[in-house]
Amino acid sequence: MLNLKIKNNWTLSELEQIYNLPFNDLIWKSHKLHREFHDPNKIQISTLMSVKTGGCPEDCKYCSQSIRYETEINIENTLPLKEVITQAKQAKENGASRFCMGAAWRNLNNNNLSKIKEMIVGVKKLGLETCVTLGMLTEEQAIELKKSGLDYYNHNLDTSEEYYKKVVTTRSYKDRLNTIKYVRDAGIKVCCGGILGLGEENIDRIKLIHVLANLDEQPESVPINQLVKVKGTPFFDNADVDEFDFIRTIALARIAMPKSFIRLSAGRDSMNDQMQALCFFAGANSIFYGEELLTAKNSSVQHDQKLMKKLKIGTT
Ligand code: SAM
Ligand code: DTB
Ligand code: SF4
């Protein structure tokens, strides 16, 4: 059935007006929609694992894994299948429904494709949903990943097209959009979002949501990351994101993409419980769960369990 609340012809000025509503009007509007489309007391949990760490040739100014910056990470080659499966089992035992594997590549090469396919098959066998984030893909590689049973591909647009040039110079916004199209055309679910705290303005955040909401089909999953400030990267000294602006962005994403899962992604470790609770109220309904993100610390499992209990939120 056609749902008239899901539209992909948003104008930028419509979204700007919503973003700039009085705060209470905005989160009331987003929460109402959230309840219509989702169980407000349930959160989807994904666990992340870095299957190839560091040494990336790209120059993303936020990233610990770029070879261009001196950061304190342990560089690792592609991990053996066994290690990946052991961690996926653990994630499942801890309650995750999706296992997301990330690699510090500019793009996937065909040597690595077969290794990744084995990982997808193995993780899927455990009864977990699979997600990978491997950089740029070709049309053919997307089809191959789909054949191995991949459920989601994560590929973020990060910010507005204009501001993107200030964040990454080694690839273009159009490159990102192309990969997202190949993923969609191959029948894989799209996980695509951004980062707040790159030095962007509110208008860049609104433009990012504008692009995501107006894709032919909206992403099933929309991660909203708060920059994890990594020592050695150009963005280490960036100013903190205003918390209300962060919540406004979550609310806007919820209103513009009512059906999508909005993930409160990186950066939870530096948010207090009240901030996270407001994000959940405004429309976030997914998190990364587990002690580590890719290279950075995540909010601890013990802390998250306590928080979910306090808020009486169930996980799925
Ligand atoms: N190399 C692939 C790529 O960039 O598409 C996949 C891995 S990359 C680490 C996945 C995503 O993590 C990036 O697109 C970015 O949005 C996010 N990310 C990376 N470093 C981050 C940081 N320090 N804080 C917040 N998000 C970050
Ligand atoms: C996404 O949007 N956030 C995740 C995931 N997709 C792959 C990555 C966050 C990375 C945080 C910094 C780090 O661990 O290095
Ligand atoms: Fe490489 Fe991805 Fe990090 Fe950019 S975000 S430097 S592409 S690992």
Short mmCIF file of N, CA and C in Angstrom, two decimals, residues 148-252:
data_model
loop_
_atom_site.label_atom_id
_atom_site.label_comp_id
_atom_site.label_asym_id
_atom_site.label_seq_id
_atom_site.Cartn_x
_atom_site.Cartn_y
_atom_site.Cartn_z
N SER A 148 26.01 -13.92 -2.22
CA SER A 148 26.49 -14.64 -1.03
C SER A 148 25.53 -14.48 0.15
N GLY A 149 24.49 -13.69 -0.04
CA GLY A 149 23.45 -13.58 1.00
C GLY A 149 23.52 -12.31 1.83
N LEU A 150 24.31 -11.34 1.38
CA LEU A 150 24.46 -10.09 2.16
C LEU A 150 23.12 -9.36 2.31
N ASP A 151 22.85 -8.92 3.55
CA ASP A 151 21.60 -8.20 3.80
C ASP A 151 21.76 -6.68 3.62
N TYR A 152 22.82 -6.10 4.22
CA TYR A 152 22.98 -4.64 4.21
C TYR A 152 24.38 -4.25 3.76
N TYR A 153 24.47 -3.11 3.06
CA TYR A 153 25.78 -2.52 2.77
C TYR A 153 25.79 -1.12 3.35
N ASN A 154 26.81 -0.82 4.18
CA ASN A 154 26.94 0.51 4.76
C ASN A 154 27.91 1.35 3.92
N HIS A 155 27.43 2.52 3.51
CA HIS A 155 28.26 3.43 2.72
C HIS A 155 27.73 4.83 3.01
N ASN A 156 28.46 5.59 3.81
CA ASN A 156 27.92 6.87 4.27
C ASN A 156 28.23 8.02 3.32
N LEU A 157 27.29 8.98 3.30
CA LEU A 157 27.54 10.22 2.54
C LEU A 157 28.17 11.28 3.44
N ASP A 158 28.14 11.02 4.72
CA ASP A 158 28.81 11.84 5.75
C ASP A 158 28.20 13.23 5.98
N THR A 159 28.04 14.04 4.90
CA THR A 159 27.58 15.42 5.08
C THR A 159 26.95 15.91 3.77
N SER A 160 26.86 17.23 3.59
CA SER A 160 26.30 17.74 2.33
C SER A 160 27.33 17.58 1.21
N GLU A 161 26.86 17.66 -0.03
CA GLU A 161 27.78 17.54 -1.17
C GLU A 161 28.84 18.65 -1.13
N GLU A 162 28.41 19.88 -0.79
CA GLU A 162 29.34 21.02 -0.78
C GLU A 162 30.43 20.82 0.28
N TYR A 163 30.00 20.42 1.48
CA TYR A 163 30.98 20.32 2.58
C TYR A 163 31.87 19.08 2.44
N TYR A 164 31.39 18.10 1.72
CA TYR A 164 32.15 16.84 1.57
C TYR A 164 33.57 17.10 1.07
N LYS A 165 33.69 18.10 0.18
CA LYS A 165 35.01 18.44 -0.39
C LYS A 165 36.00 18.88 0.69
N LYS A 166 35.49 19.36 1.81
CA LYS A 166 36.36 19.81 2.90
C LYS A 166 36.75 18.63 3.81
N VAL A 167 36.12 17.50 3.58
CA VAL A 167 36.29 16.35 4.47
C VAL A 167 37.15 15.26 3.82
N VAL A 168 36.92 15.06 2.53
CA VAL A 168 37.64 14.02 1.77
C VAL A 168 37.99 14.61 0.41
N THR A 169 39.23 14.40 -0.03
CA THR A 169 39.54 14.90 -1.39
C THR A 169 39.83 13.75 -2.35
N THR A 170 39.96 12.54 -1.82
CA THR A 170 40.39 11.43 -2.67
C THR A 170 39.23 10.70 -3.37
N ARG A 171 38.03 11.15 -3.15
CA ARG A 171 36.87 10.63 -3.89
C ARG A 171 35.77 11.68 -3.82
N SER A 172 34.76 11.50 -4.66
CA SER A 172 33.71 12.52 -4.73
C SER A 172 32.38 12.00 -4.18
N TYR A 173 31.51 12.94 -3.94
CA TYR A 173 30.14 12.60 -3.49
C TYR A 173 29.47 11.69 -4.51
N LYS A 174 29.75 12.01 -5.80
CA LYS A 174 29.15 11.23 -6.89
C LYS A 174 29.62 9.77 -6.81
N ASP A 175 30.92 9.57 -6.47
CA ASP A 175 31.43 8.20 -6.31
C ASP A 175 30.61 7.46 -5.26
N ARG A 176 30.33 8.16 -4.15
CA ARG A 176 29.57 7.53 -3.06
C ARG A 176 28.17 7.16 -3.56
N LEU A 177 27.53 8.13 -4.27
CA LEU A 177 26.17 7.88 -4.75
C LEU A 177 26.15 6.71 -5.74
N ASN A 178 27.21 6.59 -6.54
CA ASN A 178 27.24 5.48 -7.50
C ASN A 178 27.24 4.13 -6.79
N THR A 179 28.11 4.01 -5.76
CA THR A 179 28.15 2.73 -5.02
C THR A 179 26.79 2.43 -4.39
N ILE A 180 26.17 3.48 -3.83
CA ILE A 180 24.86 3.27 -3.20
C ILE A 180 23.85 2.76 -4.24
N LYS A 181 23.96 3.28 -5.44
CA LYS A 181 23.04 2.84 -6.51
C LYS A 181 23.29 1.37 -6.88
N TYR A 182 24.57 0.99 -6.97
CA TYR A 182 24.87 -0.41 -7.33
C TYR A 182 24.33 -1.36 -6.25
N VAL A 183 24.47 -0.92 -5.00
CA VAL A 183 24.00 -1.74 -3.87
C VAL A 183 22.49 -1.90 -3.97
N ARG A 184 21.80 -0.80 -4.17
CA ARG A 184 20.34 -0.82 -4.28
C ARG A 184 19.90 -1.69 -5.46
N ASP A 185 20.54 -1.49 -6.61
CA ASP A 185 20.15 -2.22 -7.81
C ASP A 185 20.39 -3.72 -7.65
N ALA A 186 21.38 -4.09 -6.84
CA ALA A 186 21.67 -5.52 -6.64
C ALA A 186 20.67 -6.15 -5.67
N GLY A 187 19.83 -5.33 -5.04
CA GLY A 187 18.82 -5.87 -4.13
C GLY A 187 19.32 -6.00 -2.69
N ILE A 188 20.40 -5.29 -2.38
CA ILE A 188 20.92 -5.29 -0.99
C ILE A 188 20.31 -4.08 -0.28
N LYS A 189 20.01 -4.23 1.01
CA LYS A 189 19.46 -3.10 1.76
C LYS A 189 20.55 -2.06 2.00
N VAL A 190 20.15 -0.80 1.95
CA VAL A 190 21.12 0.29 2.05
C VAL A 190 21.19 0.84 3.47
N CYS A 191 22.43 0.97 3.98
CA CYS A 191 22.68 1.62 5.27
C CYS A 191 23.53 2.83 4.94
N CYS A 192 22.96 4.01 5.08
CA CYS A 192 23.69 5.21 4.66
C CYS A 192 23.31 6.40 5.54
N GLY A 193 24.33 7.05 6.08
CA GLY A 193 24.07 8.19 6.94
C GLY A 193 25.24 9.14 6.95
N GLY A 194 25.51 9.72 8.11
CA GLY A 194 26.56 10.73 8.15
C GLY A 194 27.18 10.91 9.51
N ILE A 195 28.00 11.96 9.57
CA ILE A 195 28.72 12.29 10.82
C ILE A 195 28.44 13.75 11.15
N LEU A 196 28.17 14.04 12.39
CA LEU A 196 28.03 15.42 12.85
C LEU A 196 29.29 15.76 13.65
N GLY A 197 29.81 16.96 13.41
CA GLY A 197 31.01 17.37 14.15
C GLY A 197 32.21 17.53 13.24
N LEU A 198 31.96 17.55 11.93
CA LEU A 198 33.05 17.67 10.97
C LEU A 198 33.41 19.14 10.74
N GLY A 199 32.70 20.02 11.44
CA GLY A 199 32.90 21.46 11.22
C GLY A 199 31.83 22.02 10.31
N GLU A 200 30.84 21.20 10.01
CA GLU A 200 29.76 21.61 9.12
C GLU A 200 28.75 22.51 9.83
N GLU A 201 27.90 23.15 9.02
CA GLU A 201 26.82 23.99 9.58
C GLU A 201 25.54 23.16 9.62
N ASN A 202 24.53 23.71 10.30
CA ASN A 202 23.25 23.01 10.33
C ASN A 202 22.70 22.75 8.92
N ILE A 203 22.93 23.70 8.03
CA ILE A 203 22.39 23.54 6.67
C ILE A 203 22.99 22.30 5.98
N ASP A 204 24.26 21.98 6.30
CA ASP A 204 24.87 20.78 5.71
C ASP A 204 24.19 19.52 6.23
N ARG A 205 23.77 19.56 7.48
CA ARG A 205 23.08 18.40 8.07
C ARG A 205 21.72 18.24 7.40
N ILE A 206 21.04 19.37 7.20
CA ILE A 206 19.72 19.33 6.57
C ILE A 206 19.85 18.84 5.13
N LYS A 207 20.91 19.30 4.45
CA LYS A 207 21.13 18.87 3.05
C LYS A 207 21.42 17.37 2.97
N LEU A 208 22.17 16.86 3.96
CA LEU A 208 22.43 15.41 3.98
C LEU A 208 21.11 14.64 4.07
N ILE A 209 20.26 15.05 5.01
CA ILE A 209 18.97 14.36 5.17
C ILE A 209 18.14 14.51 3.89
N HIS A 210 18.24 15.67 3.26
CA HIS A 210 17.52 15.92 2.01
C HIS A 210 17.93 14.91 0.93
N VAL A 211 19.24 14.70 0.78
CA VAL A 211 19.72 13.75 -0.23
C VAL A 211 19.25 12.33 0.12
N LEU A 212 19.39 11.94 1.38
CA LEU A 212 19.03 10.57 1.78
C LEU A 212 17.53 10.31 1.58
N ALA A 213 16.71 11.28 2.01
CA ALA A 213 15.26 11.09 1.95
C ALA A 213 14.75 11.09 0.52
N ASN A 214 15.48 11.77 -0.37
CA ASN A 214 15.02 11.86 -1.76
C ASN A 214 15.63 10.82 -2.69
N LEU A 215 16.37 9.86 -2.13
CA LEU A 215 16.85 8.75 -2.97
C LEU A 215 15.61 8.02 -3.51
N ASP A 216 15.74 7.34 -4.63
CA ASP A 216 14.57 6.64 -5.22
C ASP A 216 13.88 5.79 -4.16
N GLU A 217 14.70 5.08 -3.41
CA GLU A 217 14.19 4.33 -2.26
C GLU A 217 15.00 4.77 -1.05
N GLN A 218 14.33 5.14 0.03
CA GLN A 218 15.07 5.63 1.19
C GLN A 218 15.89 4.50 1.82
N PRO A 219 17.06 4.81 2.40
CA PRO A 219 17.86 3.76 3.05
C PRO A 219 17.06 3.10 4.17
N GLU A 220 17.20 1.81 4.30
CA GLU A 220 16.51 1.09 5.38
C GLU A 220 17.13 1.48 6.73
N SER A 221 18.42 1.81 6.68
CA SER A 221 19.14 2.12 7.91
C SER A 221 19.94 3.41 7.72
N VAL A 222 19.81 4.32 8.70
CA VAL A 222 20.47 5.63 8.58
C VAL A 222 21.31 5.90 9.84
N PRO A 223 22.60 5.59 9.78
CA PRO A 223 23.44 5.86 10.95
C PRO A 223 23.76 7.36 11.07
N ILE A 224 23.50 7.90 12.25
CA ILE A 224 23.92 9.28 12.54
C ILE A 224 25.04 9.17 13.57
N ASN A 225 26.25 9.46 13.11
CA ASN A 225 27.43 9.37 13.98
C ASN A 225 27.76 10.74 14.53
N GLN A 226 28.24 10.76 15.78
CA GLN A 226 28.87 11.98 16.27
C GLN A 226 30.37 11.73 16.12
N LEU A 227 31.08 12.72 15.59
CA LEU A 227 32.51 12.52 15.37
C LEU A 227 33.20 11.99 16.62
N VAL A 228 33.96 10.90 16.44
CA VAL A 228 34.86 10.45 17.49
C VAL A 228 36.18 11.16 17.19
N LYS A 229 36.60 12.04 18.10
CA LYS A 229 37.80 12.84 17.81
C LYS A 229 39.05 12.01 18.04
N VAL A 230 39.73 11.73 16.95
CA VAL A 230 40.89 10.84 17.04
C VAL A 230 42.18 11.65 16.97
N LYS A 231 43.04 11.46 17.98
CA LYS A 231 44.33 12.16 18.04
C LYS A 231 45.14 11.84 16.79
N GLY A 232 45.66 12.89 16.15
CA GLY A 232 46.47 12.69 14.94
C GLY A 232 45.70 13.00 13.67
N THR A 233 44.37 13.02 13.74
CA THR A 233 43.58 13.34 12.54
C THR A 233 43.35 14.85 12.48
N PRO A 234 43.14 15.40 11.27
CA PRO A 234 42.94 16.85 11.15
C PRO A 234 41.73 17.37 11.94
N PHE A 235 40.76 16.53 12.21
CA PHE A 235 39.55 17.00 12.91
C PHE A 235 39.59 16.79 14.42
N PHE A 236 40.79 16.43 14.93
CA PHE A 236 40.89 16.13 16.37
C PHE A 236 40.43 17.28 17.25
N ASP A 237 40.73 18.53 16.80
CA ASP A 237 40.41 19.69 17.65
C ASP A 237 39.06 20.32 17.32
N ASN A 238 38.27 19.65 16.52
CA ASN A 238 36.96 20.22 16.15
C ASN A 238 36.12 20.55 17.37
N ALA A 239 35.26 21.57 17.20
CA ALA A 239 34.36 21.94 18.30
C ALA A 239 33.31 20.84 18.49
N ASP A 240 32.83 20.71 19.72
CA ASP A 240 31.77 19.74 20.00
C ASP A 240 30.50 20.13 19.26
N VAL A 241 29.69 19.12 18.96
CA VAL A 241 28.39 19.38 18.32
C VAL A 241 27.43 19.83 19.41
N ASP A 242 26.65 20.85 19.12
CA ASP A 242 25.62 21.27 20.07
C ASP A 242 24.62 20.11 20.21
N GLU A 243 24.33 19.75 21.46
CA GLU A 243 23.48 18.56 21.67
C GLU A 243 22.08 18.72 21.10
N PHE A 244 21.54 19.93 21.19
CA PHE A 244 20.18 20.12 20.65
C PHE A 244 20.18 20.03 19.12
N ASP A 245 21.26 20.49 18.51
CA ASP A 245 21.36 20.35 17.05
C ASP A 245 21.45 18.87 16.67
N PHE A 246 22.15 18.10 17.50
CA PHE A 246 22.26 16.67 17.22
C PHE A 246 20.87 16.02 17.28
N ILE A 247 20.12 16.36 18.33
CA ILE A 247 18.77 15.78 18.48
C ILE A 247 17.85 16.25 17.35
N ARG A 248 18.00 17.52 16.98
CA ARG A 248 17.20 18.04 15.86
C ARG A 248 17.47 17.24 14.58
N THR A 249 18.72 16.88 14.37
CA THR A 249 19.05 16.12 13.15
C THR A 249 18.41 14.73 13.18
N ILE A 250 18.43 14.10 14.34
CA ILE A 250 17.77 12.79 14.48
C ILE A 250 16.27 12.95 14.20
N ALA A 251 15.67 13.99 14.77
CA ALA A 251 14.23 14.20 14.59
C ALA A 251 13.91 14.45 13.11
N LEU A 252 14.77 15.23 12.45
CA LEU A 252 14.53 15.51 11.04
C LEU A 252 14.62 14.23 10.21
#
